PDB file of C-alpha atoms in Angstrom:
ATOM      1  CA  MET A   1      -0.457   0.102  -0.140  1.00  0.00           C
ATOM      2  CA  PRO A   2       1.846   3.294  -0.991  1.00  0.00           C
ATOM      3  CA  SER A   3       2.026   5.821   1.897  1.00  0.00           C
ATOM      4  CA  TYR A   4       0.019   8.601   0.060  1.00  0.00           C
ATOM      5  CA  ILE A   5      -2.535   8.950  -2.643  1.00  0.00           C
ATOM      6  CA  GLU A   6      -0.943   9.358  -6.497  1.00  0.00           C
ATOM      7  CA  ILE A   7      -2.939  12.203  -8.395  1.00  0.00           C
ATOM      8  CA  SER A   8      -3.837  11.676 -11.838  1.00  0.00           C
ATOM      9  CA  TYR A   9      -4.376  13.600 -14.539  1.00  0.00           C
ATOM     10  CA  LEU A  10      -8.461  12.593 -14.952  1.00  0.00           C
ATOM     11  CA  ASP A  11      -7.901  13.695 -10.827  1.00  0.00           C
ATOM     12  CA  ILE A  12      -6.455  17.099 -11.393  1.00  0.00           C
ATOM     13  CA  ALA A  13      -9.301  17.205 -14.526  1.00  0.00           C
ATOM     14  CA  LEU A  14     -12.207  16.803 -11.827  1.00  0.00           C
ATOM     15  CA  ALA A  15     -10.537  19.159  -9.012  1.00  0.00           C
ATOM     16  CA  SER A  16     -10.315  22.172 -12.299  1.00  0.00           C
ATOM     17  CA  LEU A  17     -14.162  21.882 -12.596  1.00  0.00           C
ATOM     18  CA  LEU A  18     -15.096  23.644  -9.336  1.00  0.00           C
ATOM     19  CA  VAL A  19     -13.558  26.584 -10.827  1.00  0.00           C
ATOM     20  CA  LEU A  20     -16.813  26.816 -12.668  1.00  0.00           C
ATOM     21  CA  ALA A  21     -17.935  27.769  -9.273  1.00  0.00           C
ATOM     22  CA  ASN A  22     -15.926  30.869  -9.248  1.00  0.00           C
ATOM     23  CA  GLY A  23     -17.186  31.889 -12.849  1.00  0.00           C
ATOM     24  CA  LEU A  24     -20.333  31.668 -12.073  1.00  0.00           C
ATOM     25  CA  ILE A  25     -20.029  33.848  -9.068  1.00  0.00           C
ATOM     26  CA  SER A  26     -18.763  35.935 -11.467  1.00  0.00           C
ATOM     27  CA  VAL A  27     -21.818  35.150 -14.148  1.00  0.00           C
ATOM     28  CA  LEU A  28     -24.211  36.258 -11.115  1.00  0.00           C
ATOM     29  CA  LEU A  29     -22.986  38.781  -9.719  1.00  0.00           C
ATOM     30  CA  LYS A  30     -21.737  40.478 -12.935  1.00  0.00           C
ATOM     31  CA  LEU A  31     -18.214  40.625 -11.901  1.00  0.00           C
ATOM     32  CA  LYS A  32     -16.803  40.483 -15.676  1.00  0.00           C
ATOM     33  CA  LEU A  33     -13.910  37.697 -14.190  1.00  0.00           C
ATOM     34  CA  GLU A  34     -14.776  34.604 -16.294  1.00  0.00           C
ATOM     35  CA  LYS A  35     -12.117  35.229 -18.840  1.00  0.00           C
ATOM     36  CA  SER A  36      -9.067  36.273 -16.096  1.00  0.00           C
ATOM     37  CA  LEU A  37     -10.503  33.303 -13.712  1.00  0.00           C
ATOM     38  CA  LEU A  38     -10.022  31.312 -17.135  1.00  0.00           C
ATOM     39  CA  VAL A  39      -6.668  32.595 -17.689  1.00  0.00           C
ATOM     40  CA  SER A  40      -5.407  31.894 -14.890  1.00  0.00           C
ATOM     41  CA  ALA A  41      -6.632  28.860 -13.700  1.00  0.00           C
ATOM     42  CA  VAL A  42      -4.899  27.634 -17.247  1.00  0.00           C
ATOM     43  CA  ARG A  43      -1.311  29.231 -16.187  1.00  0.00           C
ATOM     44  CA  MET A  44      -0.964  27.984 -12.703  1.00  0.00           C
ATOM     45  CA  VAL A  45      -1.618  24.394 -14.780  1.00  0.00           C
ATOM     46  CA  VAL A  46       0.775  25.063 -17.202  1.00  0.00           C
ATOM     47  CA  GLN A  47       3.241  26.527 -14.976  1.00  0.00           C
ATOM     48  CA  LEU A  48       3.073  23.960 -11.923  1.00  0.00           C
ATOM     49  CA  LEU A  49       3.495  21.398 -14.753  1.00  0.00           C
ATOM     50  CA  LEU A  50       6.173  22.701 -16.546  1.00  0.00           C
ATOM     51  CA  ILE A  51       8.441  23.344 -12.960  1.00  0.00           C
ATOM     52  CA  GLY A  52       7.052  20.025 -12.059  1.00  0.00           C
ATOM     53  CA  TYR A  53       9.462  18.491 -14.839  1.00  0.00           C
ATOM     54  CA  ILE A  54      11.967  21.009 -14.801  1.00  0.00           C
ATOM     55  CA  LEU A  55      12.563  20.144 -11.026  1.00  0.00           C
ATOM     56  CA  LYS A  56      12.391  16.415 -11.806  1.00  0.00           C
ATOM     57  CA  TRP A  57      15.270  16.735 -14.213  1.00  0.00           C
ATOM     58  CA  VAL A  58      17.230  19.092 -12.002  1.00  0.00           C
ATOM     59  CA  PHE A  59      16.660  16.694  -9.271  1.00  0.00           C
ATOM     60  CA  SER A  60      18.106  13.902 -11.854  1.00  0.00           C
ATOM     61  CA  VAL A  61      21.080  16.346 -12.792  1.00  0.00           C
ATOM     62  CA  ASP A  62      22.414  16.824  -9.005  1.00  0.00           C
ATOM     63  CA  LYS A  63      24.670  19.541  -9.814  1.00  0.00           C
ATOM     64  CA  TRP A  64      25.732  22.573  -8.395  1.00  0.00           C
ATOM     65  CA  TYR A  65      25.842  25.092 -11.224  1.00  0.00           C
ATOM     66  CA  VAL A  66      22.234  24.249 -12.010  1.00  0.00           C
ATOM     67  CA  VAL A  67      20.587  24.768  -8.456  1.00  0.00           C
ATOM     68  CA  LEU A  68      22.085  27.741  -8.993  1.00  0.00           C
ATOM     69  CA  PHE A  69      21.092  29.442 -12.099  1.00  0.00           C
ATOM     70  CA  ILE A  70      17.027  27.968 -11.345  1.00  0.00           C
ATOM     71  CA  ILE A  71      17.689  29.753  -7.769  1.00  0.00           C
ATOM     72  CA  GLY A  72      18.800  32.986  -9.658  1.00  0.00           C
ATOM     73  CA  ILE A  73      15.706  32.915 -11.897  1.00  0.00           C
ATOM     74  CA  MET A  74      13.354  32.484  -9.218  1.00  0.00           C
ATOM     75  CA  THR A  75      15.230  35.564  -7.171  1.00  0.00           C
ATOM     76  CA  PHE A  76      15.305  38.204 -10.654  1.00  0.00           C
ATOM     77  CA  ILE A  77      11.421  37.360 -11.085  1.00  0.00           C
ATOM     78  CA  ALA A  78      10.547  37.311  -7.622  1.00  0.00           C
ATOM     79  CA  GLY A  79      12.703  41.258  -7.663  1.00  0.00           C
ATOM     80  CA  MET A  80      11.240  42.404 -10.890  1.00  0.00           C
ATOM     81  CA  ALA A  81       7.498  41.185  -9.560  1.00  0.00           C
ATOM     82  CA  ALA A  82       8.122  43.213  -5.989  1.00  0.00           C
ATOM     83  CA  HIS A  83       9.100  45.893  -8.285  1.00  0.00           C
ATOM     84  CA  ASN A  84       6.252  45.640 -10.585  1.00  0.00           C
ATOM     85  CA  ARG A  85       3.457  46.044  -7.850  1.00  0.00           C
ATOM     86  CA  ASN A  86       3.899  49.528  -6.578  1.00  0.00           C
ATOM     87  CA  ARG A  87       1.838  51.970  -8.138  1.00  0.00           C
ATOM     88  CA  ILE A  88       4.206  54.440  -7.324  1.00  0.00           C
ATOM     89  CA  GLN A  89       7.665  54.443  -8.541  1.00  0.00           C
ATOM     90  CA  TYR A  90      10.992  56.247  -8.490  1.00  0.00           C
ATOM     91  CA  GLY A  91      14.068  55.968 -10.886  1.00  0.00           C
ATOM     92  CA  GLY A  92      16.802  53.117  -9.527  1.00  0.00           C
ATOM     93  CA  MET A  93      12.995  51.250  -7.638  1.00  0.00           C
ATOM     94  CA  ARG A  94      13.455  48.252 -10.030  1.00  0.00           C
ATOM     95  CA  ILE A  95      17.141  47.710  -8.992  1.00  0.00           C
ATOM     96  CA  ASP A  96      16.944  48.064  -5.497  1.00  0.00           C
ATOM     97  CA  ALA A  97      13.695  46.064  -5.198  1.00  0.00           C
ATOM     98  CA  LEU A  98      15.801  43.115  -6.693  1.00  0.00           C
ATOM     99  CA  VAL A  99      18.950  43.499  -4.318  1.00  0.00           C
ATOM    100  CA  SER A 100      16.691  43.521  -1.492  1.00  0.00           C
ATOM    101  CA  VAL A 101      14.718  40.234  -2.285  1.00  0.00           C
ATOM    102  CA  TRP A 102      18.094  38.867  -3.587  1.00  0.00           C
ATOM    103  CA  VAL A 103      20.425  39.789  -0.496  1.00  0.00           C
ATOM    104  CA  SER A 104      17.811  39.571   2.915  1.00  0.00           C
ATOM    105  CA  SER A 105      16.315  35.899   0.902  1.00  0.00           C
ATOM    106  CA  TRP A 106      19.927  34.594   0.237  1.00  0.00           C
ATOM    107  CA  LEU A 107      21.737  35.423   3.299  1.00  0.00           C
ATOM    108  CA  VAL A 108      18.972  33.800   5.103  1.00  0.00           C
ATOM    109  CA  ALA A 109      18.592  30.804   2.977  1.00  0.00           C
ATOM    110  CA  LEU A 110      22.786  30.182   3.270  1.00  0.00           C
ATOM    111  CA  LEU A 111      22.207  30.205   7.136  1.00  0.00           C
ATOM    112  CA  GLY A 112      19.137  27.999   7.109  1.00  0.00           C
ATOM    113  CA  LEU A 113      20.748  25.156   4.794  1.00  0.00           C
ATOM    114  CA  VAL A 114      24.052  24.999   5.746  1.00  0.00           C
ATOM    115  CA  VAL A 115      23.809  26.050   9.637  1.00  0.00           C
ATOM    116  CA  VAL A 116      20.394  25.148  10.663  1.00  0.00           C
ATOM    117  CA  LEU A 117      19.595  22.115   8.533  1.00  0.00           C
ATOM    118  CA  GLN A 118      23.479  20.981   8.154  1.00  0.00           C
ATOM    119  CA  VAL A 119      22.487  20.421   4.182  1.00  0.00           C
ATOM    120  CA  GLN A 120      25.411  18.090   2.810  1.00  0.00           C
ATOM    121  CA  PRO A 121      26.198  18.871   0.101  1.00  0.00           C
ATOM    122  CA  TRP A 122      24.975  22.501   0.236  1.00  0.00           C
ATOM    123  CA  TYR A 123      23.482  22.534  -2.977  1.00  0.00           C
ATOM    124  CA  THR A 124      21.202  19.343  -2.827  1.00  0.00           C
ATOM    125  CA  PRO A 125      17.851  20.183  -5.200  1.00  0.00           C
ATOM    126  CA  GLN A 126      15.625  18.297  -2.734  1.00  0.00           C
ATOM    127  CA  TYR A 127      16.054  20.909  -0.107  1.00  0.00           C
ATOM    128  CA  VAL A 128      17.609  24.089  -1.534  1.00  0.00           C
ATOM    129  CA  ILE A 129      14.794  25.008  -4.111  1.00  0.00           C
ATOM    130  CA  PRO A 130      11.601  24.410  -2.212  1.00  0.00           C
ATOM    131  CA  ILE A 131      13.040  26.036   0.697  1.00  0.00           C
ATOM    132  CA  MET A 132      14.309  28.972  -1.410  1.00  0.00           C
ATOM    133  CA  GLY A 133      10.591  29.304  -3.049  1.00  0.00           C
ATOM    134  CA  MET A 134       8.772  30.011  -0.030  1.00  0.00           C
ATOM    135  CA  ILE A 135      11.827  32.337   1.574  1.00  0.00           C
ATOM    136  CA  LEU A 136      11.608  34.242  -1.889  1.00  0.00           C
ATOM    137  CA  GLY A 137       7.835  34.230  -1.705  1.00  0.00           C
ATOM    138  CA  ASN A 138       7.218  35.508   1.830  1.00  0.00           C
ATOM    139  CA  THR A 139      10.439  38.008   0.971  1.00  0.00           C
ATOM    140  CA  LEU A 140       8.404  39.465  -2.290  1.00  0.00           C
ATOM    141  CA  THR A 141       5.924  39.964  -0.358  1.00  0.00           C
ATOM    142  CA  GLY A 142       7.732  41.963   2.381  1.00  0.00           C
ATOM    143  CA  VAL A 143       9.804  43.976   0.315  1.00  0.00           C
ATOM    144  CA  SER A 144       6.346  44.798  -1.773  1.00  0.00           C
ATOM    145  CA  LEU A 145       4.418  45.999   0.783  1.00  0.00           C
ATOM    146  CA  GLY A 146       7.440  47.949   2.292  1.00  0.00           C
ATOM    147  CA  LEU A 147       8.329  50.483  -0.975  1.00  0.00           C
ATOM    148  CA  ASP A 148       4.197  50.426  -1.875  1.00  0.00           C
ATOM    149  CA  ARG A 149       3.799  51.543   2.041  1.00  0.00           C
ATOM    150  CA  ILE A 150       6.684  53.885   1.910  1.00  0.00           C
ATOM    151  CA  THR A 151       6.270  55.722  -1.239  1.00  0.00           C
ATOM    152  CA  HIS A 152       2.570  56.420  -0.212  1.00  0.00           C
ATOM    153  CA  GLU A 153       3.370  57.391   2.896  1.00  0.00           C
ATOM    154  CA  LEU A 154       6.023  60.109   1.761  1.00  0.00           C
ATOM    155  CA  THR A 155       3.774  61.190  -1.116  1.00  0.00           C
ATOM    156  CA  GLN A 156       0.897  61.869   1.380  1.00  0.00           C
ATOM    157  CA  LYS A 157       2.735  63.130   3.787  1.00  0.00           C
ATOM    158  CA  ARG A 158       5.038  65.164   1.679  1.00  0.00           C
ATOM    159  CA  GLU A 159       4.209  68.432   3.243  1.00  0.00           C
ATOM    160  CA  GLN A 160       5.245  67.454   6.791  1.00  0.00           C
ATOM    161  CA  VAL A 161       8.616  65.977   5.846  1.00  0.00           C
ATOM    162  CA  GLU A 162       9.589  68.675   3.996  1.00  0.00           C
ATOM    163  CA  MET A 163       7.983  71.281   7.201  1.00  0.00           C
ATOM    164  CA  LEU A 164      10.585  69.636   9.562  1.00  0.00           C
ATOM    165  CA  LEU A 165      13.203  69.676   7.307  1.00  0.00           C
ATOM    166  CA  SER A 166      12.680  73.493   7.186  1.00  0.00           C
ATOM    167  CA  LEU A 167      12.924  73.219  11.035  1.00  0.00           C
ATOM    168  CA  GLY A 168      15.608  72.595  11.111  1.00  0.00           C
ATOM    169  CA  ALA A 169      15.465  68.061  11.631  1.00  0.00           C
ATOM    170  CA  THR A 170      17.775  65.755   9.651  1.00  0.00           C
ATOM    171  CA  ARG A 171      16.577  63.579   6.428  1.00  0.00           C
ATOM    172  CA  TRP A 172      16.567  60.776   8.812  1.00  0.00           C
ATOM    173  CA  GLU A 173      14.298  62.344  11.897  1.00  0.00           C
ATOM    174  CA  ALA A 174      11.880  63.283   8.873  1.00  0.00           C
ATOM    175  CA  TYR A 175      11.823  60.230   7.177  1.00  0.00           C
ATOM    176  CA  LYS A 176      11.830  58.506  10.980  1.00  0.00           C
ATOM    177  CA  GLU A 177       7.883  57.652  11.255  1.00  0.00           C
ATOM    178  CA  PRO A 178       7.307  56.818   7.257  1.00  0.00           C
ATOM    179  CA  ALA A 179       9.950  54.535   7.878  1.00  0.00           C
ATOM    180  CA  GLN A 180       8.483  52.733  10.578  1.00  0.00           C
ATOM    181  CA  ASN A 181       4.942  52.551   9.012  1.00  0.00           C
ATOM    182  CA  ALA A 182       6.648  50.357   6.208  1.00  0.00           C
ATOM    183  CA  VAL A 183       8.329  47.969   8.001  1.00  0.00           C
ATOM    184  CA  MET A 184       5.518  47.507  10.027  1.00  0.00           C
ATOM    185  CA  ALA A 185       3.385  46.692   7.023  1.00  0.00           C
ATOM    186  CA  GLY A 186       5.858  44.996   5.154  1.00  0.00           C
ATOM    187  CA  MET A 187       6.267  42.382   8.615  1.00  0.00           C
ATOM    188  CA  MET A 188       2.583  42.322   9.201  1.00  0.00           C
ATOM    189  CA  PRO A 189       1.735  39.579   7.315  1.00  0.00           C
ATOM    190  CA  THR A 190       4.422  37.053   8.513  1.00  0.00           C
ATOM    191  CA  ILE A 191       3.431  38.388  11.983  1.00  0.00           C
ATOM    192  CA  ASN A 192      -0.484  37.539  11.640  1.00  0.00           C
ATOM    193  CA  SER A 193       0.987  34.075   9.808  1.00  0.00           C
ATOM    194  CA  MET A 194       2.619  33.312  12.942  1.00  0.00           C
ATOM    195  CA  MET A 195      -0.151  33.562  15.194  1.00  0.00           C
ATOM    196  CA  VAL A 196      -2.841  31.452  14.176  1.00  0.00           C
ATOM    197  CA  ILE A 197      -0.225  28.817  12.283  1.00  0.00           C
ATOM    198  CA  GLY A 198      -1.462  25.849  13.430  1.00  0.00           C
ATOM    199  CA  LEU A 199      -4.918  27.084  15.550  1.00  0.00           C
ATOM    200  CA  VAL A 200      -5.953  27.991  12.039  1.00  0.00           C
ATOM    201  CA  SER A 201      -4.241  27.396   8.868  1.00  0.00           C
ATOM    202  CA  LEU A 202      -1.869  24.503   8.549  1.00  0.00           C
ATOM    203  CA  PRO A 203       0.944  25.358   6.385  1.00  0.00           C
ATOM    204  CA  GLY A 204       0.932  24.099   2.643  1.00  0.00           C
ATOM    205  CA  MET A 205       4.676  22.757   3.349  1.00  0.00           C
ATOM    206  CA  MET A 206       3.545  20.330   6.589  1.00  0.00           C
ATOM    207  CA  THR A 207       0.742  19.733   5.257  1.00  0.00           C
ATOM    208  CA  GLY A 208       2.359  18.615   1.835  1.00  0.00           C
ATOM    209  CA  GLN A 209       4.853  16.029   3.916  1.00  0.00           C
ATOM    210  CA  ILE A 210       2.249  14.117   6.102  1.00  0.00           C
ATOM    211  CA  LEU A 211       0.499  13.697   3.025  1.00  0.00           C
ATOM    212  CA  ALA A 212       3.539  11.964   1.349  1.00  0.00           C
ATOM    213  CA  GLY A 213       3.853   9.672   4.877  1.00  0.00           C
ATOM    214  CA  GLN A 214       6.159  12.100   7.087  1.00  0.00           C
ATOM    215  CA  ASP A 215       6.277  11.778  10.721  1.00  0.00           C
ATOM    216  CA  PRO A 216       3.648  14.097  11.473  1.00  0.00           C
ATOM    217  CA  GLU A 217       6.301  15.761  14.092  1.00  0.00           C
ATOM    218  CA  GLN A 218       9.331  15.831  11.956  1.00  0.00           C
ATOM    219  CA  ALA A 219       7.397  18.069   9.143  1.00  0.00           C
ATOM    220  CA  ILE A 220       5.765  19.915  12.101  1.00  0.00           C
ATOM    221  CA  ARG A 221       9.315  20.358  12.844  1.00  0.00           C
ATOM    222  CA  TYR A 222      10.421  21.728   9.708  1.00  0.00           C
ATOM    223  CA  GLN A 223       7.137  24.095   9.663  1.00  0.00           C
ATOM    224  CA  ILE A 224       8.587  25.774  12.563  1.00  0.00           C
ATOM    225  CA  ILE A 225      11.853  26.469  11.328  1.00  0.00           C
ATOM    226  CA  VAL A 226      11.000  27.614   7.712  1.00  0.00           C
ATOM    227  CA  MET A 227       8.457  30.177   9.048  1.00  0.00           C
ATOM    228  CA  PHE A 228      11.498  31.142  11.255  1.00  0.00           C
ATOM    229  CA  PHE A 229      13.122  31.602   7.717  1.00  0.00           C
ATOM    230  CA  LEU A 230      10.472  33.124   6.128  1.00  0.00           C
ATOM    231  CA  SER A 231       9.871  36.229   9.071  1.00  0.00           C
ATOM    232  CA  THR A 232      13.728  36.895   9.141  1.00  0.00           C
ATOM    233  CA  ALA A 233      14.053  37.252   5.447  1.00  0.00           C
ATOM    234  CA  SER A 234      10.693  39.199   4.726  1.00  0.00           C
ATOM    235  CA  SER A 235      11.905  41.627   6.983  1.00  0.00           C
ATOM    236  CA  MET A 236      14.815  41.889   6.225  1.00  0.00           C
ATOM    237  CA  GLY A 237      14.446  42.288   2.608  1.00  0.00           C
ATOM    238  CA  CYS A 238      11.231  45.116   3.639  1.00  0.00           C
ATOM    239  CA  VAL A 239      14.220  47.121   5.933  1.00  0.00           C
ATOM    240  CA  LEU A 240      16.591  47.036   3.380  1.00  0.00           C
ATOM    241  CA  ALA A 241      14.251  48.494   0.533  1.00  0.00           C
ATOM    242  CA  VAL A 242      12.915  51.352   2.905  1.00  0.00           C
ATOM    243  CA  ALA A 243      16.927  52.122   3.420  1.00  0.00           C
ATOM    244  CA  PHE A 244      17.576  51.939   0.005  1.00  0.00           C
ATOM    245  CA  VAL A 245      14.397  54.680  -0.970  1.00  0.00           C
ATOM    246  CA  PHE A 246      15.685  57.003   1.993  1.00  0.00           C
ATOM    247  CA  ARG A 247      19.591  56.905   0.206  1.00  0.00           C
ATOM    248  CA  ARG A 248      17.200  57.720  -3.518  1.00  0.00           C
ATOM    249  CA  LEU A 249      15.104  60.677  -2.250  1.00  0.00           C
ATOM    250  CA  PHE A 250      16.825  62.180   1.040  1.00  0.00           C
ATOM    251  CA  SER A 251      20.319  64.113  -0.242  1.00  0.00           C
ATOM    252  CA  ALA A 252      22.918  64.310   1.718  1.00  0.00           C
ATOM    253  CA  SER A 253      21.953  68.103   2.147  1.00  0.00           C
ATOM    254  CA  HIS A 254      18.423  67.034   4.259  1.00  0.00           C
ATOM    255  CA  THR A 255      16.485  67.427   1.051  1.00  0.00           C
ATOM    256  CA  PHE A 256      13.411  65.595  -0.121  1.00  0.00           C
ATOM    257  CA  MET A 257      13.774  64.890  -3.434  1.00  0.00           C
ATOM    258  CA  TYR A 258       9.676  64.686  -4.010  1.00  0.00           C
ATOM    259  CA  TRP A 259       9.770  65.703  -7.323  1.00  0.00           C
ATOM    260  CA  LYS A 260      11.737  61.746  -7.873  1.00  0.00           C
ATOM    261  CA  LEU A 261       8.429  60.159  -6.965  1.00  0.00           C
ATOM    262  CA  GLN A 262       6.066  58.916  -9.784  1.00  0.00           C
ATOM    263  CA  GLU A 263       2.583  57.293 -10.474  1.00  0.00           C
ATOM    264  CA  LYS A 264       2.807  55.029 -13.207  1.00  0.00           C
TER     265      LYS A 264
END
């Protein structure tokens, strides 16, 4: 008897019929989301099946440069997504988002995989790619929320910031409150998730391991460790992004260069 239930393409087809319920809701409420639902569902299936075949090949090759190439592409996509989600932008925002995601996620992943989990060899794709994917996804959210909040704060509180500077405040004193609000916004989703995990939500990684026949206690231990990775990478990425905004929009002469903020 297998330790888990194997999923066939017929099972996937049957499960896809559930999406019709979303389409029905859209039709009844005249939301006009039918096309978006269809496109998103098809894209999801194609992307996941494609990455499944890619990962199967990567696992069989088991080469460090292949693993680095894969997580490099994942990091680039995450950085671009963190930038593109923001309505108010400035010159250099794309590189700031990319560096914030890259530095924070790779540093946490390195410490987690090498020091905490002690994966041998360090490039074992079975561990590196899934854990890196989860870290990148959370870091992307933190960086995106942080950038979105700080640009909105600076736009809405431009007069307050300029008044503080005119009264003799340093650039950091004028920037401190918007920065605090932005970092809080970026960290809050992970904090909320950690507050209810195990009581309200059962994370995907833990659920997947249990469904695959793993010992529930070990699955929970893995999930606890991964949540620590996610919270650290997310907060670190958000802080880096907010710091980059400070460097971009406030000059050494304590001038707020608000004209660099542009709504796309």
